[in-house]
Short mmCIF file of C-alpha atoms in Angstrom, two decimals:
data_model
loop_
_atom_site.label_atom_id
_atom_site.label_comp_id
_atom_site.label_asym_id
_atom_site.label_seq_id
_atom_site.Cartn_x
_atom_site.Cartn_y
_atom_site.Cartn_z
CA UNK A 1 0.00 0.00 0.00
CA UNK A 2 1.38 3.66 -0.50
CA UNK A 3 1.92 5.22 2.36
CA UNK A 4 2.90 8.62 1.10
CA UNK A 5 1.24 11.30 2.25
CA UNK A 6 0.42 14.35 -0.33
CA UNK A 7 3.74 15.98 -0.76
CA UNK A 8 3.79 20.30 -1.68
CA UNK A 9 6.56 22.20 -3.23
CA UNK A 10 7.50 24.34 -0.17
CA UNK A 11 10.52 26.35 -1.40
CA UNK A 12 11.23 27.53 -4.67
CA UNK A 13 14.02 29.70 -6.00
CA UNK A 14 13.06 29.80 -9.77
CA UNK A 15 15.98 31.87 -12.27
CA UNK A 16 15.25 32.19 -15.72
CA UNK A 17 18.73 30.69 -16.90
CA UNK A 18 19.66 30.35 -20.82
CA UNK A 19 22.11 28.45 -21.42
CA UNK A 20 23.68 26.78 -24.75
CA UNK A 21 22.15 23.56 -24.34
CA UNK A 22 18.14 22.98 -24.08
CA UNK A 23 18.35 20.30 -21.47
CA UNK A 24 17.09 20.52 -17.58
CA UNK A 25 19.50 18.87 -15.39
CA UNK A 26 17.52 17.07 -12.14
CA UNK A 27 19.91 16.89 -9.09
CA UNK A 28 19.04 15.34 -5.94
CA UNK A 29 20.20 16.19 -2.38
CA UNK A 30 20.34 16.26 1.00
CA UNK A 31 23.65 17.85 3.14
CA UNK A 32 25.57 18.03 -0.33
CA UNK A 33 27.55 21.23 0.62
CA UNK A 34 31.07 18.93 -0.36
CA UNK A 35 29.81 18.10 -3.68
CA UNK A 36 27.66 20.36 -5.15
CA UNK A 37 29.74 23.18 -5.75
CA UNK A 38 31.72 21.32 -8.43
CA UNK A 39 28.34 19.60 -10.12
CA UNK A 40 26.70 22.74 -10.61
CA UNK A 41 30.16 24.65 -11.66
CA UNK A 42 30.25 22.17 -14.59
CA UNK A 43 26.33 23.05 -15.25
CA UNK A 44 27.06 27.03 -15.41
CA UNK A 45 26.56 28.44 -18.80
CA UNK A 46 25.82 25.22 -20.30
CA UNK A 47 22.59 24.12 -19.19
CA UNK A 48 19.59 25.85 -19.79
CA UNK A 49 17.98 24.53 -16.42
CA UNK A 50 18.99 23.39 -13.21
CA UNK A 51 16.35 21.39 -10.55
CA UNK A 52 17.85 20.43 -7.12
CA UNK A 53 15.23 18.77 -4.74
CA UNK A 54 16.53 18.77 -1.24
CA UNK A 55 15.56 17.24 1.82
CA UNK A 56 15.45 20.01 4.28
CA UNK A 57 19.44 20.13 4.48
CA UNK A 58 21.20 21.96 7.06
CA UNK A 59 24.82 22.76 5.44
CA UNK A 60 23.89 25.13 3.38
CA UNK A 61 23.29 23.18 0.42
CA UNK A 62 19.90 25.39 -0.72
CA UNK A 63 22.80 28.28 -0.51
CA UNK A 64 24.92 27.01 -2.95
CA UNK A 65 22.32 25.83 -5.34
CA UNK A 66 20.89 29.13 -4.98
CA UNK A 67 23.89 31.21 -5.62
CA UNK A 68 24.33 29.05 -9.44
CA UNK A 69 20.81 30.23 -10.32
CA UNK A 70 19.39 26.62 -9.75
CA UNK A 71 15.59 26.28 -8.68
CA UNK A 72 14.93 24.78 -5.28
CA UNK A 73 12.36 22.27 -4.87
CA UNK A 74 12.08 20.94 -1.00
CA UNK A 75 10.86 17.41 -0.96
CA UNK A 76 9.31 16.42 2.51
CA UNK A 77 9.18 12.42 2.66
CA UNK A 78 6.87 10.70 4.73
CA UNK A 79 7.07 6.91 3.56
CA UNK A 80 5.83 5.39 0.41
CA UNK A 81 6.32 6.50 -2.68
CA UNK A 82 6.99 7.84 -5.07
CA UNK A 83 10.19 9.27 -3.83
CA UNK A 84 12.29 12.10 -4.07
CA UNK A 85 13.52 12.50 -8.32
CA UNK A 86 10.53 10.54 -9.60
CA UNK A 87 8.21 13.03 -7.27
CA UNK A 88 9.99 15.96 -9.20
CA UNK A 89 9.19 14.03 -12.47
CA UNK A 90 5.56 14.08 -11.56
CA UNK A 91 5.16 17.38 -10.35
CA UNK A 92 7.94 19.81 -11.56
CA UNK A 93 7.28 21.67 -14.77
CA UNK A 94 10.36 21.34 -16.93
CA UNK A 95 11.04 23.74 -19.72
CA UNK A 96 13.01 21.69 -21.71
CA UNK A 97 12.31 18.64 -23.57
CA UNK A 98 14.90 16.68 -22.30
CA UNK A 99 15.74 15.61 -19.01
CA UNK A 100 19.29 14.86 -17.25
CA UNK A 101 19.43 13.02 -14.30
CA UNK A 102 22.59 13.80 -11.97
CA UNK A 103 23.75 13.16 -8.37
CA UNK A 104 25.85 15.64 -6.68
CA UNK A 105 28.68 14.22 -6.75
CA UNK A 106 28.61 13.48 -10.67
CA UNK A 107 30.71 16.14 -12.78
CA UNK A 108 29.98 16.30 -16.78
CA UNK A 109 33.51 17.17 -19.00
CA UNK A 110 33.69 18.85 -21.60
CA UNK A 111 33.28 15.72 -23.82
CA UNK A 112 30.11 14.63 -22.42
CA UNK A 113 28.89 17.73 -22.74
CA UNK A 114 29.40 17.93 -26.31
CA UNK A 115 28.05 14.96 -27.11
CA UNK A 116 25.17 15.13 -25.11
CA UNK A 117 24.28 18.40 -27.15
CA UNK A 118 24.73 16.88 -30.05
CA UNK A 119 22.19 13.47 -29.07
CA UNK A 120 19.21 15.82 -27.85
CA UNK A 121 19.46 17.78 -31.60
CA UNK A 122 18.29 14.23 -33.26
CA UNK A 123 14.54 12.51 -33.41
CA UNK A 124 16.06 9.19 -33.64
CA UNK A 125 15.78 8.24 -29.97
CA UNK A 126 14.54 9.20 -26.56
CA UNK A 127 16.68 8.27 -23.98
CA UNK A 128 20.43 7.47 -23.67
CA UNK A 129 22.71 5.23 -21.27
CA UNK A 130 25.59 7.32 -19.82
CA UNK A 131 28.30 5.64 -18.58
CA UNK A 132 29.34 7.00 -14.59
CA UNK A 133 33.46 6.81 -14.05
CA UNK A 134 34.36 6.22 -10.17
CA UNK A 135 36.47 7.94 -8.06
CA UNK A 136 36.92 7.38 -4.70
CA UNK A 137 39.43 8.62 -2.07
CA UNK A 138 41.19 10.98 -4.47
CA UNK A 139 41.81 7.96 -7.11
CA UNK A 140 39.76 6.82 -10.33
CA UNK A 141 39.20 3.18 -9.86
CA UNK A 142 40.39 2.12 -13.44
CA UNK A 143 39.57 -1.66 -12.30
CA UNK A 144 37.20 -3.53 -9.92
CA UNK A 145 33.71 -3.44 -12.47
CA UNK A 146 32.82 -0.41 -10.70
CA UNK A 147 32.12 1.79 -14.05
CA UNK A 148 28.56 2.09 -14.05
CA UNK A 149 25.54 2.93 -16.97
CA UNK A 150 22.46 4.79 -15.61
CA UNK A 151 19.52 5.63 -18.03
CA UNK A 152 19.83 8.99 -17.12
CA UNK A 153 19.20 11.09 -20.26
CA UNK A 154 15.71 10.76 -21.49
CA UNK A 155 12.58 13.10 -23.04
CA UNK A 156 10.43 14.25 -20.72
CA UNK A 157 7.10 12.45 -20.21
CA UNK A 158 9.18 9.29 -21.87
CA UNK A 159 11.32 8.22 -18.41
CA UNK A 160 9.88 6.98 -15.34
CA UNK A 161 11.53 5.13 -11.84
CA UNK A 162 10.52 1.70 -11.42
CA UNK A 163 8.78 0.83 -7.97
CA UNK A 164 10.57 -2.45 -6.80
CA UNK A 165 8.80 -2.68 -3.08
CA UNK A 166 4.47 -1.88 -3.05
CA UNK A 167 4.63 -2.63 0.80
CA UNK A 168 5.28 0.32 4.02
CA UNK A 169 8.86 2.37 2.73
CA UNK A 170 9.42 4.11 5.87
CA UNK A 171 11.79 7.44 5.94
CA UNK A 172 14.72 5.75 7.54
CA UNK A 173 14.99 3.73 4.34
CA UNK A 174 16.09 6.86 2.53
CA UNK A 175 13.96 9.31 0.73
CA UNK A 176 15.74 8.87 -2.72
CA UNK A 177 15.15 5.96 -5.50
CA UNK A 178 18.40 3.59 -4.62
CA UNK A 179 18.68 0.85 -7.16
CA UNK A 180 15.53 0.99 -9.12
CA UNK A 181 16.08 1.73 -12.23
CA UNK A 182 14.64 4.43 -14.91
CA UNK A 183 12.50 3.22 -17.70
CA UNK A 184 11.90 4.91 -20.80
CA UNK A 185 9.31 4.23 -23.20
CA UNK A 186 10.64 4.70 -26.58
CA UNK A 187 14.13 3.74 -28.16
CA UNK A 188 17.49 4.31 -26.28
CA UNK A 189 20.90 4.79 -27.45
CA UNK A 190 24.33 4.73 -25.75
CA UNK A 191 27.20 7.39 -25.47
CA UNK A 192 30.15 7.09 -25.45
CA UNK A 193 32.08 9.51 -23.05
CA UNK A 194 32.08 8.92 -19.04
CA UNK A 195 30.59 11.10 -16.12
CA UNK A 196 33.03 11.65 -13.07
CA UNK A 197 31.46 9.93 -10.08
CA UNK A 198 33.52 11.33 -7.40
CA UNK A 199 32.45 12.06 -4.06
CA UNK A 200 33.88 14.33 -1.34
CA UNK A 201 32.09 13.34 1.47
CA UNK A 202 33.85 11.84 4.46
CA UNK A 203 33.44 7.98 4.77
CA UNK A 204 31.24 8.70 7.87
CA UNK A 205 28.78 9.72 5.48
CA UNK A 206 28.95 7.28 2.99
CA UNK A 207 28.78 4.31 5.81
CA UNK A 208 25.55 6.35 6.80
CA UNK A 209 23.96 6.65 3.71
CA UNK A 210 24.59 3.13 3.04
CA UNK A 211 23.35 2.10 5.74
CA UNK A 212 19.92 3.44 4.90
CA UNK A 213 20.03 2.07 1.27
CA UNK A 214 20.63 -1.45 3.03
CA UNK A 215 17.87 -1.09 5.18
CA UNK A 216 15.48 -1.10 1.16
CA UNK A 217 17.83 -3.58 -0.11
CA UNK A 218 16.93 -5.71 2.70
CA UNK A 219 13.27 -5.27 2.29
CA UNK A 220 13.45 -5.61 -1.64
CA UNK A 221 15.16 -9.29 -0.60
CA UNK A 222 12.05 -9.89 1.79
CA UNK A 223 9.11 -8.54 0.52
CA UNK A 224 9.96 -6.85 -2.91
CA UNK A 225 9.45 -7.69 -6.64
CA UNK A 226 11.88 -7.77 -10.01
CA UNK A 227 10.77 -4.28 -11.06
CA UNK A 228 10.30 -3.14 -14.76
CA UNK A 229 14.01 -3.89 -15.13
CA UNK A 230 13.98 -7.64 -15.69
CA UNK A 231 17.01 -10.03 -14.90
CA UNK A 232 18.94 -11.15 -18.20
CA UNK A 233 22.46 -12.67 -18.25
CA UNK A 234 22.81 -10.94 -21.81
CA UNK A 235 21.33 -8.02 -21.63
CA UNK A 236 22.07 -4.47 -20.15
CA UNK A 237 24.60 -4.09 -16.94
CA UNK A 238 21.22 -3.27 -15.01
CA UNK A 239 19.45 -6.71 -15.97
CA UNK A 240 22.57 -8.87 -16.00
CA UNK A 241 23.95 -7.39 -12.43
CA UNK A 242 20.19 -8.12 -11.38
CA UNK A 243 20.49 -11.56 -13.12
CA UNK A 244 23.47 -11.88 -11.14
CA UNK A 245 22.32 -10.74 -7.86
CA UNK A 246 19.35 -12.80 -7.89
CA UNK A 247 20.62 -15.95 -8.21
CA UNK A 248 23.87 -15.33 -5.89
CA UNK A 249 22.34 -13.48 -3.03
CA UNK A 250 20.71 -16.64 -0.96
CA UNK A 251 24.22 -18.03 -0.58
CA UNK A 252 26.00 -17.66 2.48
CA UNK A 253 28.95 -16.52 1.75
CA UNK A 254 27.45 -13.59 -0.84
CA UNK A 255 29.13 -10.50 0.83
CA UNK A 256 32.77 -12.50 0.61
CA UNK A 257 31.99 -13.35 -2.94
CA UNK A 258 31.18 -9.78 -3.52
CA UNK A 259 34.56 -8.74 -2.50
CA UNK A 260 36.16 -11.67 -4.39
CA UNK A 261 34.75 -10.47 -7.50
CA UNK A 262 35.73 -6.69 -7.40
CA UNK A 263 39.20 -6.93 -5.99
CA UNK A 264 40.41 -10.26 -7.73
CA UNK A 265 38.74 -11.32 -10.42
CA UNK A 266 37.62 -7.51 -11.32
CA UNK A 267 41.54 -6.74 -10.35
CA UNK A 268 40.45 -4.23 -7.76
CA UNK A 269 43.58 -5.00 -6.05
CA UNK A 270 45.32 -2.43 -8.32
CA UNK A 271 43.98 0.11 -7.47
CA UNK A 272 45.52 -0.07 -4.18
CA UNK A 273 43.88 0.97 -0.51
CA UNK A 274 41.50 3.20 -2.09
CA UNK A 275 40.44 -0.52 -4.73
CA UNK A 276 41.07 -2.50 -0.79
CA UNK A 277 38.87 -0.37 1.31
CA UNK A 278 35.93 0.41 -1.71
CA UNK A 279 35.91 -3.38 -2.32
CA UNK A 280 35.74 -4.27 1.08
CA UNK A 281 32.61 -1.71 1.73
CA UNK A 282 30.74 -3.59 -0.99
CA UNK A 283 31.27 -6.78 0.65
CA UNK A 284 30.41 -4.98 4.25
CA UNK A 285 27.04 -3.72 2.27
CA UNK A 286 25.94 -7.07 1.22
CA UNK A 287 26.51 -8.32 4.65
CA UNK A 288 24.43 -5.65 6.23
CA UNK A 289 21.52 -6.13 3.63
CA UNK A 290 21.84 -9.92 4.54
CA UNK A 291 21.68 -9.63 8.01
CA UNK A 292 18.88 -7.09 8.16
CA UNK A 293 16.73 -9.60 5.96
CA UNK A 294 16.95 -11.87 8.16
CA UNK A 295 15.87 -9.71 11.13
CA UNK A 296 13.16 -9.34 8.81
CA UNK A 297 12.33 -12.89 8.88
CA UNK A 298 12.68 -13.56 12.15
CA UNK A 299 10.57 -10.82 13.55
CA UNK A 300 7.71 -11.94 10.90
CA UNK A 301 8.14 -15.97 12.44
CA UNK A 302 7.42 -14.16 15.58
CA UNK A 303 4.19 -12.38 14.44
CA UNK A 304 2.88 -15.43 13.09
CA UNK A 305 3.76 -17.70 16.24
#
C-alpha cells in the first residue's frame, strides 16, 4: 500500500537561466555542501535549467544551489512512494524537452557535454545510457567493475523510476530511488564519453547513507518484486547485475563473494587501498543487507507464532 502522504513544493528559487544547451539537469540532495559546488560549476553556462530537490538540508546546500541560479524544490518524505527524483518528475514543470538526471557528486567534461548536445538535436531516440566513471578517495578506480551505466538522459514524459517494493517504505529507508532503475518508453541509445562519479564526502557519510540504502535492499530481498528492469544474463549491466544478484544473493557466503569479485577477479587489487577499502565496503554492504533480511524474517516468524 502507498503510504505517502500528499507531498507540496515548499521552497522555490526559480531563475530564468539560458544556457547553450536545451536540457534541464535534475539533481538530488540532502547535506551536499562537499559536492555540489563542483556539479553545478560544470552546469554554469551550459545548461539551460537546473532542478535540485533537497531534503530540508542543514549545510547550506539550498545556498549554494541558490547562488548558481538553480531552482529549489524541498521534498518532505513521509514513507511510500513515489520518492524524491521521480516526485519531481511528476510534479515539476520542466522547460526543456529533455531531461538529465545527476547526483551531486557526478561532474559532466567537456566531452560529455558535447556529445550530449549533439544526441538531444536528433529525433532518432529518446533516452540514452551514460556511462558514470568512479572515483573514490582521491583515485579513479580504473579496475574492480565499478564503471557504471544509468539511463539517465531521457525526453520528458518518456522516463519513469521503477517501484521495486508496493509494501510500508518508511523514511529511515532513505527518501531517494536507490537501485531501481529508470525506464523509458521509446528507443534508447548509448554514449560514449564517461561522467566523473567522485564524491567528497567523508566515509562517515557514505557508511551512513549506506546504511539506509541497506535497510530497502533488505526489504526488496524480503518482501519486494523484479521491477520493470527484468534479470537477463545478456542483456544491459542493469538486468545482468540483477540476473546476477538474484541468483547469488541466498548463498552464504554472498558479501565475501562480492569482494572476491571486485578486488580479484575484477583486479580491484590495483587500485591499491582506495580498490582495498571500496571493495571491502561492498562486501560490508551485502553483509548488512543480509543480516537485516533476516531480522526481517525472524521478527515476521514471531508475528505469526
Amino acid at each position: 500500500m502507498n503510504t505517502t502522504e500528499p507531498v507540496t513544493e515548499t521552497h522555490t528559487h526559480r531563475v530564468e537561466r539560458r544556457g547553450t544547451v536545451p536540457v534541464s539537469v535534475l539533481i538530488a540532495v540532502r547535506n551536499e555542501a562537499q559536492n555540489l559546488p563542483r556539479c553545478l560549476a560544470a552546469l554554469d553556462g551550459w545548461a539551460d535549467e537546473v532542478v535540485v530537490v533537497d531534503s530540508q538540508s542543514t549545510d547550506g546546500t539550498v545556498e549554494i544551489a541558490e547562488a548558481h541560479g538553480a531552482t529549489v524544490l524541498q521534498f518532505h518524505y513521509n514513507g511510500g512512494w513515489p520518492k524524491k527524483r521521480q516526485w519531481a518528475l511528476e510534479t515539476f514543470d520542466f522547460r526543456n524537452d529533455w531531461i538529465l538526471i545527476l547526483d551531486a557528486d557526478e561532474i559532466l567534461l567537456d566531452p560529455i557535454k558535447a556529445e550530449i548536445a549533439e544526441a538531444i538535436r536528433r529525433d532518432d531516440h529518446d533516452g540514452y545510457w551514460l556511462r558514470f566513471q568512479l572515483h573514490f578517495l582521491g583515485r579513479q578506480l580504473r579496475h574492480g567493475g565499478f564503471d557504471l551505466w544509468k539511463l539517465f538522459l531521457f525526453r520528458k514524459g518518456r522516463g519513469h523510476y521503477e517501484r521495486r517494493i508496493d509494501g510500508e517504505q518508511t523514511p529511515h529507508m532513505a527518501d531517494i530511488e536507490v537501485h531501481e532503475h529508470v525506464v523509458v518508453d521509446g528507443r534508447v541509445g548509448r554514449l560514449r564519453n564517461p561522467i566523473r562519479h567522485e564524491n567528497w564526502n567523508s566515509l562517515y557519510r557514505y557508511i551512513e547513507k549506506h546504511n539506509e540504502y541497506s535497510e530497502w535492499e533488505a526489504r526488496v530481498y524480503f518482501e519486494g518484486h523484479g521491477g520493470e528492469v527484468p534479470p537477463r544474463f545478456f542483456g544491459t549491466q542493469a538486468e545482468r547485475r540483477r540476473w546476477l544478484k538474484a541468483r547469488l544473493v541466498r548463498l552464504p557466503g554472498f558479501p565475501l563473494l562480492t569482494f572476491f569479485y571486485h578486488y580479484v577477479f575484477r583486479l580491484g587489487f590495483l587500485d591499491g587501498r582506495p580498490g582495498l577499502i571500496y571493495c571491502t565496503l561492498k562486501g560490508v554492504q551485502r553483509f548488512h543487507a543480509k543480516a537485516k533480511w533476516y531480522e526481517l524474517e525472524m521478527k515476521h516468524e514471531t508475528r505469526d507464532l
